[in-house]
Amino acid sequence: MAYIESRKNLTGSACGIVGLALTFTGLAGAYWPVVIAGLYAAGALIAPPERLPAPEFPDPSSRLASLRTDFATLREYLGGVDLPPAASGRLVELTELLEGLLAPGWVSEALATDPEGIHALARAVHQDIPESVDTYLRTRWWTRLTPGTEPPERALEQQLSLLHREAESLAAGLREAEARRQQTHTRYLEDRGRSDRGGM
Protein backbone atom coordinates (compact mmCIF):
# COMPACT_ATOMS: atom_id res chain seq x y z
CA MET A 1 0.00 0.00 0.00
CA ALA A 2 2.86 2.38 0.81
CA TYR A 3 4.47 1.73 -2.60
CA ILE A 4 1.17 2.26 -4.42
CA GLU A 5 0.95 5.75 -2.90
CA SER A 6 4.67 6.46 -3.33
CA ARG A 7 6.09 9.08 -5.67
CA LYS A 8 7.96 6.41 -7.64
CA ASN A 9 4.77 4.49 -8.45
CA LEU A 10 2.76 7.63 -9.23
CA THR A 11 5.44 9.04 -11.54
CA GLY A 12 5.98 5.64 -13.18
CA SER A 13 2.24 5.25 -13.70
CA ALA A 14 2.03 8.68 -15.31
CA CYS A 15 4.82 7.73 -17.72
CA GLY A 16 3.11 4.40 -18.34
CA ILE A 17 -0.05 6.25 -19.38
CA VAL A 18 2.07 8.16 -21.89
CA GLY A 19 3.20 4.76 -23.20
CA LEU A 20 -0.44 3.67 -23.55
CA ALA A 21 -1.18 6.83 -25.50
CA LEU A 22 1.73 6.06 -27.81
CA THR A 23 0.37 2.53 -28.24
CA PHE A 24 -3.13 3.74 -29.16
CA THR A 25 -1.72 6.21 -31.69
CA GLY A 26 0.32 3.39 -33.26
CA LEU A 27 3.72 4.96 -32.47
CA ALA A 28 4.80 2.12 -30.16
CA GLY A 29 4.28 -0.57 -32.81
CA ALA A 30 4.71 -4.22 -31.92
CA TYR A 31 6.96 -3.36 -28.97
CA TRP A 32 4.23 -1.57 -27.05
CA PRO A 33 4.64 -3.73 -23.87
CA VAL A 34 8.35 -2.88 -23.77
CA VAL A 35 7.60 0.82 -24.36
CA ILE A 36 5.03 0.95 -21.55
CA ALA A 37 7.25 -0.98 -19.11
CA GLY A 38 10.28 1.11 -20.06
CA LEU A 39 8.44 4.39 -19.58
CA TYR A 40 7.09 3.19 -16.24
CA ALA A 41 10.59 2.19 -15.11
CA ALA A 42 12.04 5.49 -16.31
CA GLY A 43 9.37 7.42 -14.44
CA ALA A 44 10.03 5.44 -11.27
CA LEU A 45 13.75 6.17 -11.57
CA ILE A 46 13.42 9.92 -12.08
CA ALA A 47 10.84 10.37 -9.32
CA PRO A 48 12.13 12.36 -6.35
CA PRO A 49 12.88 10.25 -3.27
CA GLU A 50 10.31 9.95 -0.54
CA ARG A 51 10.69 12.60 2.14
CA LEU A 52 11.04 11.11 5.58
CA PRO A 53 8.69 12.75 8.07
CA ALA A 54 10.46 15.00 10.55
CA PRO A 55 10.60 13.57 14.07
CA GLU A 56 7.96 14.91 16.42
CA PHE A 57 9.05 16.04 19.85
CA PRO A 58 6.86 17.19 22.73
CA ASP A 59 6.26 20.90 22.58
CA PRO A 60 7.55 23.09 25.42
CA SER A 61 4.08 23.63 26.85
CA SER A 62 3.71 19.90 27.50
CA ARG A 63 7.13 19.89 29.18
CA LEU A 64 5.99 22.73 31.41
CA ALA A 65 2.82 20.83 32.35
CA SER A 66 4.92 17.82 33.34
CA LEU A 67 7.30 20.08 35.26
CA ARG A 68 4.39 21.60 37.21
CA THR A 69 3.37 18.11 38.31
CA ASP A 70 6.93 17.35 39.40
CA PHE A 71 7.13 20.67 41.23
CA ALA A 72 3.94 19.80 43.16
CA THR A 73 5.59 16.50 44.16
CA LEU A 74 8.68 18.40 45.31
CA ARG A 75 6.53 20.79 47.38
CA GLU A 76 4.94 17.81 49.15
CA TYR A 77 8.40 16.45 49.98
CA LEU A 78 9.63 19.81 51.23
CA GLY A 79 6.51 20.23 53.35
CA GLY A 80 7.52 17.21 55.43
CA VAL A 81 11.14 18.29 55.96
CA ASP A 82 12.29 19.99 59.17
CA LEU A 83 14.64 22.86 58.29
CA PRO A 84 16.13 25.65 60.43
CA PRO A 85 14.24 28.98 60.23
CA ALA A 86 16.78 30.84 58.06
CA ALA A 87 17.04 28.04 55.50
CA SER A 88 13.29 27.52 55.60
CA GLY A 89 12.73 31.20 54.79
CA ARG A 90 15.13 31.06 51.84
CA LEU A 91 13.43 27.91 50.59
CA VAL A 92 10.00 29.58 50.75
CA GLU A 93 11.33 32.53 48.72
CA LEU A 94 12.79 30.15 46.13
CA THR A 95 9.70 27.96 45.79
CA GLU A 96 7.41 30.99 45.52
CA LEU A 97 9.55 32.36 42.68
CA LEU A 98 9.54 28.99 40.90
CA GLU A 99 5.79 28.71 41.39
CA GLY A 100 5.35 32.12 39.76
CA LEU A 101 7.50 31.10 36.79
CA LEU A 102 5.61 27.83 36.32
CA ALA A 103 2.10 29.21 36.85
CA PRO A 104 -0.09 28.97 33.71
CA GLY A 105 -0.38 32.31 31.97
CA TRP A 106 1.72 34.74 30.01
CA VAL A 107 4.87 34.11 32.08
CA SER A 108 4.89 30.39 31.30
CA GLU A 109 4.01 31.22 27.67
CA ALA A 110 7.16 33.34 27.48
CA LEU A 111 9.10 30.59 29.24
CA ALA A 112 7.86 28.05 26.68
CA THR A 113 9.92 29.87 24.03
CA ASP A 114 13.09 29.54 26.11
CA PRO A 115 14.37 25.92 26.07
CA GLU A 116 17.38 26.84 28.23
CA GLY A 117 15.08 28.41 30.80
CA ILE A 118 12.92 25.28 30.91
CA HIS A 119 16.06 23.19 31.32
CA ALA A 120 17.25 25.39 34.20
CA LEU A 121 13.89 25.09 35.97
CA ALA A 122 13.77 21.33 35.43
CA ARG A 123 17.29 21.00 36.83
CA ALA A 124 16.33 23.03 39.90
CA VAL A 125 13.17 20.98 40.53
CA HIS A 126 14.52 17.53 39.68
CA GLN A 127 18.05 17.81 40.99
CA ASP A 128 19.32 20.95 42.72
CA ILE A 129 16.68 21.55 45.39
CA PRO A 130 16.13 17.89 46.38
CA GLU A 131 19.90 17.31 46.46
CA SER A 132 20.53 20.39 48.63
CA VAL A 133 17.86 19.45 51.16
CA ASP A 134 18.71 15.75 51.23
CA THR A 135 22.44 16.44 51.62
CA TYR A 136 21.66 18.80 54.51
CA LEU A 137 19.55 16.17 56.27
CA ARG A 138 22.23 13.49 55.93
CA THR A 139 25.05 15.84 56.94
CA ARG A 140 23.05 17.06 59.95
CA TRP A 141 22.79 13.48 61.21
CA TRP A 142 26.56 12.97 60.94
CA THR A 143 27.22 16.34 62.57
CA ARG A 144 25.41 15.13 65.69
CA LEU A 145 27.96 12.31 65.92
CA THR A 146 30.91 14.67 65.41
CA PRO A 147 30.12 17.97 67.14
CA GLY A 148 32.33 20.98 66.54
CA THR A 149 32.20 20.85 62.73
CA GLU A 150 30.71 23.61 60.59
CA PRO A 151 26.88 23.62 60.83
CA PRO A 152 25.37 22.13 57.65
CA GLU A 153 22.60 24.72 57.61
CA ARG A 154 25.13 27.36 56.47
CA ALA A 155 25.88 25.36 53.33
CA LEU A 156 22.15 24.81 52.77
CA GLU A 157 21.42 28.53 53.10
CA GLN A 158 24.21 29.33 50.63
CA GLN A 159 22.95 26.75 48.14
CA LEU A 160 19.37 28.02 48.36
CA SER A 161 20.60 31.60 47.91
CA LEU A 162 22.51 30.61 44.76
CA LEU A 163 19.47 28.79 43.38
CA HIS A 164 17.28 31.80 44.13
CA ARG A 165 19.75 34.03 42.30
CA GLU A 166 19.59 31.71 39.26
CA ALA A 167 15.78 31.81 39.27
CA GLU A 168 15.83 35.60 39.60
CA SER A 169 18.21 35.80 36.64
CA LEU A 170 15.84 33.65 34.59
CA ALA A 171 12.88 35.87 35.53
CA ALA A 172 14.90 38.98 34.64
CA GLY A 173 15.77 37.49 31.25
CA LEU A 174 12.11 36.81 30.51
CA ARG A 175 11.20 40.35 31.58
CA GLU A 176 13.91 41.81 29.32
CA ALA A 177 12.68 39.71 26.40
CA GLU A 178 9.18 41.12 26.87
CA ALA A 179 10.60 44.66 27.11
CA ARG A 180 12.49 44.15 23.84
CA ARG A 181 9.32 42.85 22.25
CA GLN A 182 7.47 45.95 23.39
CA GLN A 183 10.22 48.21 22.03
CA THR A 184 10.19 46.38 18.71
CA HIS A 185 6.45 46.86 18.41
CA THR A 186 6.81 50.55 19.23
CA ARG A 187 9.45 50.98 16.49
CA TYR A 188 7.22 49.10 14.06
CA LEU A 189 4.30 51.42 14.79
CA GLU A 190 6.54 54.49 14.46
CA ASP A 191 7.94 53.27 11.13
CA ARG A 192 4.46 52.45 9.87
CA GLY A 193 3.23 55.92 10.86
CA ARG A 194 6.11 57.57 8.98
CA SER A 195 5.52 55.46 5.86
CA ASP A 196 1.77 56.25 5.97
CA ARG A 197 2.49 59.97 6.18
CA GLY A 198 5.05 59.70 3.40
CA GLY A 199 2.53 58.01 1.14
CA MET A 200 0.04 60.84 1.46
C-alpha positions as MATLAB code, in Angstrom:
seq = 'MAYIESRKNLTGSACGIVGLALTFTGLAGAYWPVVIAGLYAAGALIAPPERLPAPEFPDPSSRLASLRTDFATLREYLGGVDLPPAASGRLVELTELLEGLLAPGWVSEALATDPEGIHALARAVHQDIPESVDTYLRTRWWTRLTPGTEPPERALEQQLSLLHREAESLAAGLREAEARRQQTHTRYLEDRGRSDRGGM';
ca = [
       0.000    0.000    0.000;
       2.863    2.376    0.812;
       4.474    1.732   -2.596;
       1.171    2.259   -4.422;
       0.954    5.753   -2.903;
       4.674    6.460   -3.331;
       6.089    9.084   -5.667;
       7.961    6.414   -7.640;
       4.770    4.493   -8.450;
       2.759    7.633   -9.232;
       5.440    9.044  -11.539;
       5.982    5.644  -13.185;
       2.240    5.252  -13.704;
       2.027    8.681  -15.312;
       4.823    7.733  -17.721;
       3.115    4.395  -18.340;
      -0.046    6.246  -19.376;
       2.068    8.161  -21.893;
       3.202    4.756  -23.204;
      -0.441    3.671  -23.548;
      -1.183    6.833  -25.498;
       1.726    6.063  -27.805;
       0.371    2.531  -28.245;
      -3.134    3.740  -29.162;
      -1.719    6.205  -31.693;
       0.321    3.393  -33.256;
       3.725    4.960  -32.471;
       4.795    2.119  -30.165;
       4.280   -0.573  -32.809;
       4.711   -4.218  -31.920;
       6.959   -3.359  -28.970;
       4.230   -1.567  -27.049;
       4.636   -3.734  -23.870;
       8.350   -2.879  -23.773;
       7.601    0.825  -24.361;
       5.035    0.952  -21.554;
       7.249   -0.979  -19.112;
      10.277    1.115  -20.060;
       8.439    4.395  -19.582;
       7.087    3.185  -16.238;
      10.594    2.193  -15.106;
      12.036    5.492  -16.313;
       9.368    7.419  -14.437;
      10.025    5.436  -11.266;
      13.751    6.166  -11.566;
      13.419    9.922  -12.080;
      10.835   10.369   -9.322;
      12.131   12.360   -6.352;
      12.878   10.250   -3.272;
      10.311    9.954   -0.539;
      10.689   12.597    2.140;
      11.038   11.108    5.584;
       8.693   12.749    8.072;
      10.457   14.997   10.547;
      10.605   13.570   14.071;
       7.964   14.905   16.419;
       9.051   16.043   19.851;
       6.862   17.185   22.730;
       6.260   20.898   22.581;
       7.551   23.088   25.416;
       4.078   23.635   26.847;
       3.708   19.896   27.499;
       7.134   19.889   29.177;
       5.986   22.728   31.415;
       2.817   20.830   32.346;
       4.918   17.823   33.344;
       7.300   20.077   35.262;
       4.391   21.605   37.208;
       3.373   18.115   38.309;
       6.933   17.347   39.401;
       7.128   20.669   41.229;
       3.944   19.803   43.164;
       5.588   16.500   44.162;
       8.679   18.399   45.310;
       6.528   20.787   47.376;
       4.945   17.809   49.153;
       8.398   16.447   49.982;
       9.629   19.809   51.230;
       6.512   20.229   53.352;
       7.516   17.208   55.430;
      11.136   18.289   55.959;
      12.294   19.995   59.166;
      14.642   22.862   58.288;
      16.132   25.646   60.429;
      14.244   28.982   60.230;
      16.785   30.839   58.059;
      17.036   28.036   55.497;
      13.292   27.521   55.598;
      12.730   31.203   54.791;
      15.130   31.061   51.837;
      13.426   27.915   50.591;
      10.002   29.583   50.748;
      11.327   32.534   48.715;
      12.787   30.154   46.130;
       9.704   27.956   45.788;
       7.413   30.988   45.516;
       9.552   32.356   42.681;
       9.543   28.988   40.899;
       5.792   28.715   41.394;
       5.354   32.117   39.763;
       7.502   31.102   36.791;
       5.610   27.828   36.325;
       2.101   29.207   36.848;
      -0.087   28.970   33.715;
      -0.379   32.311   31.971;
       1.722   34.742   30.009;
       4.868   34.109   32.083;
       4.893   30.395   31.297;
       4.012   31.224   27.673;
       7.158   33.342   27.485;
       9.100   30.592   29.242;
       7.856   28.047   26.677;
       9.918   29.872   24.026;
      13.094   29.543   26.110;
      14.366   25.925   26.075;
      17.376   26.842   28.234;
      15.081   28.405   30.804;
      12.920   25.282   30.913;
      16.065   23.186   31.325;
      17.250   25.394   34.199;
      13.890   25.086   35.970;
      13.770   21.326   35.426;
      17.292   21.003   36.827;
      16.333   23.025   39.903;
      13.168   20.984   40.534;
      14.519   17.533   39.685;
      18.055   17.813   40.991;
      19.320   20.948   42.715;
      16.678   21.554   45.394;
      16.127   17.894   46.381;
      19.896   17.307   46.461;
      20.530   20.387   48.627;
      17.856   19.450   51.155;
      18.711   15.747   51.228;
      22.439   16.439   51.624;
      21.658   18.797   54.507;
      19.551   16.166   56.275;
      22.229   13.491   55.926;
      25.046   15.844   56.940;
      23.054   17.063   59.950;
      22.792   13.479   61.206;
      26.564   12.975   60.941;
      27.220   16.339   62.573;
      25.413   15.133   65.688;
      27.961   12.313   65.924;
      30.908   14.665   65.414;
      30.123   17.975   67.137;
      32.326   20.979   66.542;
      32.196   20.845   62.734;
      30.705   23.607   60.593;
      26.878   23.623   60.831;
      25.370   22.129   57.650;
      22.599   24.724   57.606;
      25.128   27.356   56.467;
      25.879   25.359   53.331;
      22.155   24.809   52.769;
      21.424   28.535   53.097;
      24.212   29.326   50.633;
      22.953   26.751   48.140;
      19.374   28.023   48.357;
      20.604   31.604   47.914;
      22.507   30.606   44.764;
      19.472   28.795   43.382;
      17.278   31.804   44.135;
      19.755   34.028   42.300;
      19.589   31.712   39.265;
      15.784   31.806   39.269;
      15.829   35.603   39.600;
      18.210   35.796   36.636;
      15.840   33.646   34.585;
      12.877   35.868   35.525;
      14.899   38.982   34.638;
      15.775   37.486   31.248;
      12.109   36.814   30.510;
      11.198   40.347   31.581;
      13.911   41.808   29.320;
      12.681   39.712   26.396;
       9.183   41.118   26.871;
      10.597   44.657   27.113;
      12.486   44.149   23.843;
       9.318   42.849   22.252;
       7.466   45.953   23.385;
      10.216   48.213   22.033;
      10.194   46.381   18.708;
       6.446   46.857   18.414;
       6.810   50.551   19.233;
       9.446   50.985   16.490;
       7.223   49.097   14.057;
       4.298   51.422   14.787;
       6.538   54.491   14.464;
       7.935   53.274   11.129;
       4.457   52.453    9.873;
       3.234   55.916   10.864;
       6.111   57.572    8.983;
       5.522   55.463    5.863;
       1.765   56.247    5.969;
       2.487   59.972    6.183;
       5.054   59.701    3.402;
       2.527   58.007    1.145;
       0.041   60.845    1.460;
];
